[in-house]
Amino acid sequence: MGHDILLARHGNTISTMRYDRANNQVIAMLDDGSWDSAPNMITPGLEMPETIGSVFRKDWRFLSLACVAMVTVAAVAMGISVELANNMSTTELQALLVNYPAF
């Protein structure tokens, strides 16, 4: 972004350009020996969009807790289903299995 700003300001009067990582800006030396700089971002306070990796790094505790909670709910539901199936008589279970697709 800083390169574009400096090119718009000075055009072909730029001799050299370099990126200053410490200050996150682009510095240009002009033909007359003077220097100019421009920020490398549109606005310094601009927040970049989050990536999947940054979301996992920031929210790993919450995501882990949610995963454990969902696995626990699934295990309890499966246990209840198996226990109900074990406590049914053969005719009740057969009637349930035959009529289930109707719902």
CSV table of C-alpha atoms in Angstrom, one decimal:
chain,number,residue,atom,x,y,z
A,1,MET,CA,0.0,0.0,0.0
A,2,GLY,CA,2.8,2.4,0.8
A,3,HIS,CA,4.4,1.9,-2.6
A,4,ASP,CA,1.1,3.0,-4.3
A,5,ILE,CA,0.9,6.1,-2.1
A,6,LEU,CA,4.4,7.2,-2.8
A,7,LEU,CA,4.0,6.5,-6.6
A,8,ALA,CA,0.9,8.7,-6.6
A,9,ARG,CA,2.7,11.5,-4.7
A,10,HIS,CA,5.9,11.6,-6.6
A,11,GLY,CA,5.6,9.5,-9.8
A,12,ASN,CA,8.8,9.0,-11.7
A,13,THR,CA,10.9,11.2,-9.4
A,14,ILE,CA,11.5,8.3,-7.0
A,15,SER,CA,15.1,6.9,-7.1
A,16,THR,CA,14.7,4.0,-4.7
A,17,MET,CA,12.2,2.6,-2.3
A,18,ARG,CA,12.6,0.3,0.7
A,19,TYR,CA,10.3,-1.3,3.2
A,20,ASP,CA,11.0,-0.4,6.9
A,21,ARG,CA,9.6,-3.4,8.8
A,22,ALA,CA,10.2,-1.9,12.2
A,23,ASN,CA,7.8,1.0,11.5
A,24,ASN,CA,5.6,-0.8,8.9
A,25,GLN,CA,6.2,1.9,6.3
A,26,VAL,CA,7.7,2.4,2.9
A,27,ILE,CA,10.5,4.9,2.5
A,28,ALA,CA,11.4,6.5,-0.8
A,29,MET,CA,14.5,8.5,-1.8
A,30,LEU,CA,13.6,11.1,-4.5
A,31,ASP,CA,15.7,12.4,-7.3
A,32,ASP,CA,16.5,15.7,-5.5
A,33,GLY,CA,17.9,13.7,-2.5
A,34,SER,CA,14.9,14.2,-0.2
A,35,TRP,CA,13.1,11.4,1.6
A,36,ASP,CA,9.4,10.6,1.9
A,37,SER,CA,7.6,7.8,3.7
A,38,ALA,CA,4.1,6.4,3.6
A,39,PRO,CA,2.4,3.8,5.9
A,40,ASN,CA,2.1,0.4,4.5
A,41,MET,CA,-1.6,0.1,5.6
A,42,ILE,CA,-4.7,2.1,4.6
A,43,THR,CA,-5.2,3.0,8.2
A,44,PRO,CA,-3.0,1.9,11.1
A,45,GLY,CA,-5.9,0.8,13.3
A,46,LEU,CA,-7.4,-1.4,10.5
A,47,GLU,CA,-8.1,-4.9,11.7
A,48,MET,CA,-7.4,-7.6,9.2
A,49,PRO,CA,-10.0,-10.4,8.7
A,50,GLU,CA,-9.5,-13.4,10.9
A,51,THR,CA,-8.3,-16.7,9.5
A,52,ILE,CA,-9.2,-20.2,10.6
A,53,GLY,CA,-5.8,-20.5,12.3
A,54,SER,CA,-6.2,-17.3,14.3
A,55,VAL,CA,-9.7,-18.3,15.4
A,56,PHE,CA,-8.4,-21.7,16.7
A,57,ARG,CA,-5.4,-20.0,18.4
A,58,LYS,CA,-7.7,-17.4,20.1
A,59,ASP,CA,-10.7,-19.6,21.0
A,60,TRP,CA,-9.1,-23.1,21.5
A,61,ARG,CA,-10.4,-23.4,25.1
A,62,PHE,CA,-14.0,-22.6,24.2
A,63,LEU,CA,-13.9,-24.9,21.1
A,64,SER,CA,-12.4,-27.7,23.1
A,65,LEU,CA,-15.1,-27.4,25.8
A,66,ALA,CA,-17.9,-27.2,23.1
A,67,CYS,CA,-16.5,-30.4,21.5
A,68,VAL,CA,-16.4,-32.3,24.8
A,69,ALA,CA,-19.9,-31.1,25.6
A,70,MET,CA,-21.3,-32.3,22.3
A,71,VAL,CA,-19.5,-35.7,22.5
A,72,THR,CA,-20.9,-36.1,26.0
A,73,VAL,CA,-24.5,-35.3,24.9
A,74,ALA,CA,-24.1,-37.8,22.0
A,75,ALA,CA,-22.8,-40.5,24.3
A,76,VAL,CA,-25.7,-40.0,26.8
A,77,ALA,CA,-28.3,-40.0,23.9
A,78,MET,CA,-26.8,-43.2,22.5
A,79,GLY,CA,-26.7,-44.9,25.9
A,80,ILE,CA,-30.3,-44.0,26.5
A,81,SER,CA,-31.3,-45.4,23.1
A,82,VAL,CA,-29.5,-48.6,23.7
A,83,GLU,CA,-30.9,-49.0,27.1
A,84,LEU,CA,-34.5,-48.4,25.9
A,85,ALA,CA,-34.0,-50.9,23.1
A,86,ASN,CA,-32.7,-53.5,25.6
A,87,ASN,CA,-35.7,-53.0,27.9
A,88,MET,CA,-38.3,-53.4,25.1
A,89,SER,CA,-40.0,-56.7,24.3
A,90,THR,CA,-39.4,-58.2,20.9
A,91,THR,CA,-42.9,-57.3,19.6
A,92,GLU,CA,-42.6,-53.6,20.8
A,93,LEU,CA,-39.1,-53.3,19.2
A,94,GLN,CA,-40.3,-54.9,15.9
A,95,ALA,CA,-43.3,-52.5,15.8
A,96,LEU,CA,-41.1,-49.5,16.5
A,97,LEU,CA,-38.6,-50.5,13.7
A,98,VAL,CA,-41.4,-51.2,11.2
A,99,ASN,CA,-43.3,-48.0,11.9
A,100,TYR,CA,-40.2,-45.6,12.3
A,101,PRO,CA,-39.9,-44.7,8.6
A,102,ALA,CA,-43.5,-43.5,8.6
A,103,PHE,CA,-42.5,-40.6,10.9
